[in-house]
mmCIF file of C-alpha atoms in Angstrom:
data_model
loop_
_atom_site.group_PDB
_atom_site.id
_atom_site.type_symbol
_atom_site.label_atom_id
_atom_site.label_comp_id
_atom_site.label_asym_id
_atom_site.label_seq_id
_atom_site.Cartn_x
_atom_site.Cartn_y
_atom_site.Cartn_z
ATOM 1 C CA MET A 1 0.005 -0.016 0.059
ATOM 2 C CA GLY A 2 1.349 3.339 -1.074
ATOM 3 C CA GLY A 3 1.059 6.723 0.419
ATOM 4 C CA LYS A 4 -0.913 8.442 -2.452
ATOM 5 C CA LEU A 5 -4.037 8.940 -0.496
ATOM 6 C CA VAL A 6 -2.293 10.913 2.138
ATOM 7 C CA MET A 7 -0.048 12.717 -0.491
ATOM 8 C CA THR A 8 -3.264 14.078 -2.122
ATOM 9 C CA THR A 9 -4.384 15.422 1.273
ATOM 10 C CA ILE A 10 -1.021 16.906 2.035
ATOM 11 C CA ASN A 11 -1.063 18.713 -1.318
ATOM 12 C CA GLN A 12 -4.608 19.974 -0.808
ATOM 13 C CA ILE A 13 -3.545 21.308 2.804
ATOM 14 C CA ARG A 14 -0.514 23.014 1.182
ATOM 15 C CA ILE A 15 -2.698 24.841 -1.343
ATOM 16 C CA GLU A 16 -5.137 25.919 1.230
ATOM 17 C CA VAL A 17 -2.427 27.244 3.531
ATOM 18 C CA GLU A 18 -0.999 29.178 0.619
ATOM 19 C CA LYS A 19 -4.343 30.732 -0.007
ATOM 20 C CA SER A 20 -5.296 31.284 3.573
ATOM 21 C CA LYS A 21 -5.274 34.790 4.785
ATOM 22 C CA ARG A 22 -5.782 33.665 8.345
ATOM 23 C CA VAL A 23 -2.318 32.057 8.529
ATOM 24 C CA LYS A 24 0.591 34.518 9.566
ATOM 25 C CA GLU A 25 2.913 34.921 6.738
ATOM 26 C CA ASN A 26 5.993 34.045 8.836
ATOM 27 C CA LYS A 27 4.324 30.685 9.684
ATOM 28 C CA LYS A 28 2.955 30.199 6.295
ATOM 29 C CA GLY A 29 6.391 29.526 4.691
ATOM 30 C CA LYS A 30 7.478 27.200 7.496
ATOM 31 C CA TYR A 31 4.192 25.169 7.123
ATOM 32 C CA ILE A 32 4.480 24.973 3.354
ATOM 33 C CA LYS A 33 8.120 23.974 3.367
ATOM 34 C CA GLN A 34 7.362 21.150 6.026
ATOM 35 C CA LEU A 35 4.430 19.937 3.948
ATOM 36 C CA LYS A 36 6.486 19.759 0.643
ATOM 37 C CA ILE A 37 9.221 17.683 2.465
ATOM 38 C CA LEU A 38 6.513 15.338 3.951
ATOM 39 C CA TYR A 39 4.841 15.004 0.574
ATOM 40 C CA THR A 40 8.045 13.786 -0.921
ATOM 41 C CA LYS A 41 8.811 11.379 1.927
ATOM 42 C CA TYR A 42 5.250 9.829 1.657
ATOM 43 C CA GLU A 43 5.796 9.532 -2.128
ATOM 44 C CA GLY A 44 8.454 6.867 -1.793
ATOM 45 C CA ILE A 45 6.949 4.894 1.081
ATOM 46 C CA GLU A 46 5.446 1.364 1.114
ATOM 47 C CA ILE A 47 2.913 1.058 3.975
ATOM 48 C CA ASN A 48 2.404 -2.333 5.593
ATOM 49 C CA GLU A 49 -1.143 -3.597 5.860
ATOM 50 C CA LYS A 50 -1.091 -3.672 9.628
ATOM 51 C CA PHE A 51 -0.890 0.078 9.529
ATOM 52 C CA LYS A 52 -3.853 0.383 7.224
ATOM 53 C CA LYS A 53 -6.293 1.592 9.962
ATOM 54 C CA GLN A 54 -3.661 4.225 11.267
ATOM 55 C CA TYR A 55 -3.132 5.259 7.542
ATOM 56 C CA GLN A 56 -6.911 5.856 7.068
ATOM 57 C CA GLN A 57 -7.250 7.791 10.457
ATOM 58 C CA LEU A 58 -4.162 9.937 9.312
ATOM 59 C CA ASN A 59 -5.978 10.787 6.145
ATOM 60 C CA ALA A 60 -9.203 11.478 7.893
ATOM 61 C CA LYS A 61 -7.584 13.962 10.293
ATOM 62 C CA GLY A 62 -6.142 15.738 7.264
ATOM 63 C CA ILE A 63 -9.619 16.012 5.674
ATOM 64 C CA ASP A 64 -10.928 17.484 8.979
ATOM 65 C CA LEU A 65 -8.013 19.914 8.873
ATOM 66 C CA LEU A 66 -8.865 20.953 5.409
ATOM 67 C CA LYS A 67 -12.384 21.638 6.519
ATOM 68 C CA GLU A 68 -11.043 23.758 9.389
ATOM 69 C CA ILE A 69 -8.627 25.803 7.313
ATOM 70 C CA ARG A 70 -11.555 26.636 4.876
ATOM 71 C CA GLY A 71 -14.205 27.311 7.673
ATOM 72 C CA SER A 72 -12.674 28.570 10.854
ATOM 73 C CA LYS A 73 -11.897 32.233 11.581
ATOM 74 C CA ASP A 74 -9.747 31.620 14.531
ATOM 75 C CA GLU A 75 -6.280 31.913 13.268
ATOM 76 C CA ASN A 76 -4.553 30.619 16.435
ATOM 77 C CA LYS A 77 -6.722 27.496 16.210
ATOM 78 C CA ILE A 78 -5.918 27.140 12.626
ATOM 79 C CA GLU A 79 -2.259 27.254 13.097
ATOM 80 C CA GLY A 80 -2.306 24.986 16.157
ATOM 81 C CA SER A 81 -4.106 22.382 14.188
ATOM 82 C CA ILE A 82 -1.669 22.673 11.265
ATOM 83 C CA GLU A 83 1.097 22.152 13.540
ATOM 84 C CA VAL A 84 -0.533 19.216 15.453
ATOM 85 C CA TYR A 85 -1.192 17.568 11.969
ATOM 86 C CA ILE A 86 2.306 18.038 10.799
ATOM 87 C CA ARG A 87 3.515 16.231 13.974
ATOM 88 C CA TYR A 88 1.027 13.456 13.129
ATOM 89 C CA LEU A 89 2.424 13.147 9.736
ATOM 90 C CA LYS A 90 6.016 12.786 10.948
ATOM 91 C CA ALA A 91 5.099 10.450 13.851
ATOM 92 C CA SER A 92 3.168 8.089 11.571
ATOM 93 C CA LEU A 93 5.979 8.168 9.009
ATOM 94 C CA CYS A 94 8.218 6.822 11.684
ATOM 95 C CA ASP A 95 5.837 4.000 12.348
ATOM 96 C CA PHE A 96 5.455 3.263 8.607
ATOM 97 C CA GLU A 97 9.231 3.171 8.251
ATOM 98 C CA GLY A 98 9.764 1.080 11.323
ATOM 99 C CA LYS A 99 11.752 3.667 13.338
ATOM 100 C CA THR A 100 10.008 3.305 16.639
ATOM 101 C CA ASN A 101 12.950 1.488 17.982
ATOM 102 C CA TYR A 102 14.373 4.904 18.793
ATOM 103 C CA LEU A 103 11.478 5.448 21.347
ATOM 104 C CA ARG A 104 12.791 2.317 23.408
ATOM 105 C CA LYS A 105 16.426 3.605 23.238
ATOM 106 C CA TYR A 106 15.395 7.084 24.395
ATOM 107 C CA ILE A 107 13.290 5.766 27.254
ATOM 108 C CA THR A 108 16.328 3.565 28.272
ATOM 109 C CA SER A 109 18.504 6.549 28.366
ATOM 110 C CA PHE A 110 16.084 8.701 30.125
ATOM 111 C CA LEU A 111 15.630 6.152 32.935
ATOM 112 C CA PHE A 112 19.308 5.911 33.522
ATOM 113 C CA SER A 113 19.802 9.465 33.642
ATOM 114 C CA SER A 114 16.929 10.092 36.018
ATOM 115 C CA ILE A 115 17.859 7.285 38.367
ATOM 116 C CA LEU A 116 21.443 8.650 38.641
ATOM 117 C CA PHE A 117 20.373 12.223 38.960
ATOM 118 C CA LEU A 118 17.906 11.194 41.762
ATOM 119 C CA ALA A 119 20.730 9.378 43.558
ATOM 120 C CA LEU A 120 23.546 11.869 43.013
ATOM 121 C CA SER A 121 21.892 15.199 43.492
ATOM 122 C CA PRO A 122 21.014 15.164 47.207
ATOM 123 C CA GLN A 123 24.491 15.123 48.286
ATOM 124 C CA PHE A 124 25.106 18.589 46.994
ATOM 125 C CA TYR A 125 21.756 20.069 46.296
ATOM 126 C CA GLY A 126 19.652 18.598 49.133
ATOM 127 C CA PHE A 127 16.516 16.626 48.713
ATOM 128 C CA ILE A 128 14.556 19.695 47.418
ATOM 129 C CA LEU A 129 15.913 19.316 43.805
ATOM 130 C CA PRO A 130 15.128 15.597 43.279
ATOM 131 C CA VAL A 131 11.745 15.997 44.927
ATOM 132 C CA ILE A 132 10.794 18.844 42.600
ATOM 133 C CA PHE A 133 11.698 16.812 39.536
ATOM 134 C CA PHE A 134 10.094 13.460 40.703
ATOM 135 C CA LEU A 135 6.756 14.343 39.334
ATOM 136 C CA PRO A 136 8.045 15.659 35.930
ATOM 137 C CA ILE A 137 10.145 12.395 35.677
ATOM 138 C CA TYR A 138 7.061 10.174 36.368
ATOM 139 C CA MET A 139 4.643 12.101 34.228
ATOM 140 C CA GLY A 140 7.303 12.521 31.478
ATOM 141 C CA LEU A 141 7.894 8.811 31.400
ATOM 142 C CA LYS A 142 4.090 8.189 31.176
ATOM 143 C CA GLY A 143 3.914 10.839 28.405
ATOM 144 C CA VAL A 144 6.700 9.427 26.252
ATOM 145 C CA LYS A 145 5.099 5.974 26.500
ATOM 146 C CA GLN A 146 2.055 7.577 24.960
ATOM 147 C CA ARG A 147 4.250 9.592 22.654
ATOM 148 C CA THR A 148 2.932 13.014 23.619
ATOM 149 C CA MET A 149 5.162 15.975 23.042
ATOM 150 C CA THR A 150 4.446 17.323 26.486
ATOM 151 C CA GLY A 151 5.916 14.133 27.872
ATOM 152 C CA PHE A 152 8.858 14.410 25.685
ATOM 153 C CA TYR A 153 9.585 17.958 26.807
ATOM 154 C CA MET A 154 9.187 17.009 30.541
ATOM 155 C CA THR A 155 11.662 14.223 30.118
ATOM 156 C CA MET A 156 14.149 16.394 28.305
ATOM 157 C CA SER A 157 13.989 18.856 31.189
ATOM 158 C CA VAL A 158 16.117 16.324 33.252
ATOM 159 C CA VAL A 159 19.051 16.667 30.879
ATOM 160 C CA PRO A 160 20.277 20.239 32.229
ATOM 161 C CA VAL A 161 20.039 19.249 35.839
ATOM 162 C CA ALA A 162 21.606 15.897 35.187
ATOM 163 C CA ILE A 163 24.534 17.508 33.400
ATOM 164 C CA MET A 164 24.895 20.114 36.217
ATOM 165 C CA THR A 165 24.914 17.315 38.959
ATOM 166 C CA SER A 166 27.393 15.310 36.991
ATOM 167 C CA PHE A 167 29.766 18.331 36.437
ATOM 168 C CA THR A 168 29.536 18.931 40.294
ATOM 169 C CA TRP A 169 30.586 15.374 41.037
ATOM 170 C CA ILE A 170 33.450 15.360 38.613
ATOM 171 C CA ARG A 171 34.665 18.723 39.854
ATOM 172 C CA TYR A 172 34.464 17.297 43.305
ATOM 173 C CA GLY A 173 36.457 14.269 42.194
ATOM 174 C CA ILE A 174 39.179 16.360 40.777
ATOM 175 C CA ASN A 175 39.323 18.422 44.069
ATOM 176 C CA ALA A 176 39.142 15.393 46.087
ATOM 177 C CA LYS A 177 42.418 14.158 44.648
ATOM 178 C CA MET A 178 44.243 17.101 45.941
ATOM 179 C CA ASN A 179 42.507 17.220 49.367
ATOM 180 C CA TYR A 180 41.113 13.827 50.275
ATOM 181 C CA THR A 181 40.471 14.734 53.976
ATOM 182 C CA GLY A 182 38.658 17.915 53.147
ATOM 183 C CA ALA A 183 36.606 16.254 50.600
ATOM 184 C CA VAL A 184 35.418 13.499 53.078
ATOM 185 C CA LYS A 185 34.671 16.207 55.567
ATOM 186 C CA ALA A 186 32.455 18.132 53.155
ATOM 187 C CA ILE A 187 30.327 15.073 52.529
ATOM 188 C CA VAL A 188 30.106 14.265 56.291
ATOM 189 C CA ASP A 189 28.975 17.786 57.047
ATOM 190 C CA SER A 190 26.136 17.231 54.660
ATOM 191 C CA GLY A 191 24.804 14.531 56.953
ATOM 192 C CA VAL A 192 26.451 11.321 55.498
ATOM 193 C CA ALA A 193 28.175 8.831 57.699
ATOM 194 C CA GLU A 194 32.082 8.905 57.493
ATOM 195 C CA SER A 195 32.438 5.366 56.284
ATOM 196 C CA LEU A 196 29.977 6.047 53.377
ATOM 197 C CA ALA A 197 31.570 9.497 52.733
ATOM 198 C CA ARG A 198 35.028 7.911 52.314
ATOM 199 C CA LYS A 199 33.483 5.576 49.664
ATOM 200 C CA LEU A 200 31.670 8.353 47.901
ATOM 201 C CA VAL A 201 34.840 10.254 47.346
ATOM 202 C CA TYR A 202 35.717 7.793 44.724
ATOM 203 C CA ILE A 203 32.257 6.143 43.666
ATOM 204 C CA GLY A 204 30.686 9.609 43.499
ATOM 205 C CA PRO A 205 32.744 11.134 40.741
ATOM 206 C CA VAL A 206 32.679 7.715 38.680
ATOM 207 C CA PHE A 207 28.798 7.683 38.733
ATOM 208 C CA GLY A 208 28.851 11.485 37.977
ATOM 209 C CA PHE A 209 30.947 10.746 34.767
ATOM 210 C CA ILE A 210 28.495 7.889 33.904
ATOM 211 C CA LEU A 211 25.614 10.319 34.496
ATOM 212 C CA LEU A 212 27.231 12.821 32.147
ATOM 213 C CA LEU A 213 27.375 10.156 29.488
ATOM 214 C CA PHE A 214 23.765 9.130 29.859
ATOM 215 C CA ALA A 215 22.516 12.766 29.898
ATOM 216 C CA CYS A 216 24.347 13.414 26.705
ATOM 217 C CA LEU A 217 23.100 10.120 25.185
ATOM 218 C CA GLN A 218 19.579 11.059 26.159
ATOM 219 C CA MET A 219 19.973 14.478 24.512
ATOM 220 C CA TYR A 220 21.234 12.725 21.307
ATOM 221 C CA ARG A 221 18.441 10.136 21.203
ATOM 222 C CA GLY A 222 15.861 12.797 22.079
ATOM 223 C CA TYR A 223 16.934 14.704 19.006
ATOM 224 C CA LYS A 224 16.867 11.435 16.897
ATOM 225 C CA SER A 225 13.362 10.582 18.144
ATOM 226 C CA ARG A 226 11.690 13.930 18.422
ATOM 227 C CA ASP A 227 9.464 13.255 15.333
ATOM 228 C CA LEU A 228 7.933 10.237 17.095
ATOM 229 C CA PHE A 229 6.006 12.543 19.438
ATOM 230 C CA ILE A 230 2.656 14.290 18.861
#
């Protein structure tokens, strides 16, 4: 099964966007460019029969969008609907091309980043920071499994704080090599037992470096899998 049906719908949407006076000019060019690229991609695709229902729903959403562009007077609503449909086109294309394995890889790197962040951040930033991010981590994981763009953004919010935490531990490890006694004391002063503090002097920086690797990997895989989310 080819993509001609959706190609026709994409072309009609592009024509309507070009004619529409309710779509801002600065956004109109972006939409037209994206629709042209997607038209080309659907032109050379062969869709498995198991995606027949999804393909038909995708086309039906496109027809609904055409009606909205022609009939609605709310320009913000029209632009929002166009952007959502473009995301649907991209996400469905990933399904049709068998690229959903990126989602599993992204979730794996996100989970490792989150676990290490939650484990390593309290020693320097207290328990407030991980508590603040616990809900976004939980809701984000739920969202990415449902392939929502909101869930994707929530999971990506972990990356900056994970990198910050990893750098703190790596910097601490460098300083600890020069002043072992002082490094142990700093951890003990934060409320950690001395025996555990002596181990953290070595273990913490190692896991901090691992956290940095997973945070960078999550960022890379997030970029690669961004089109999977709607």
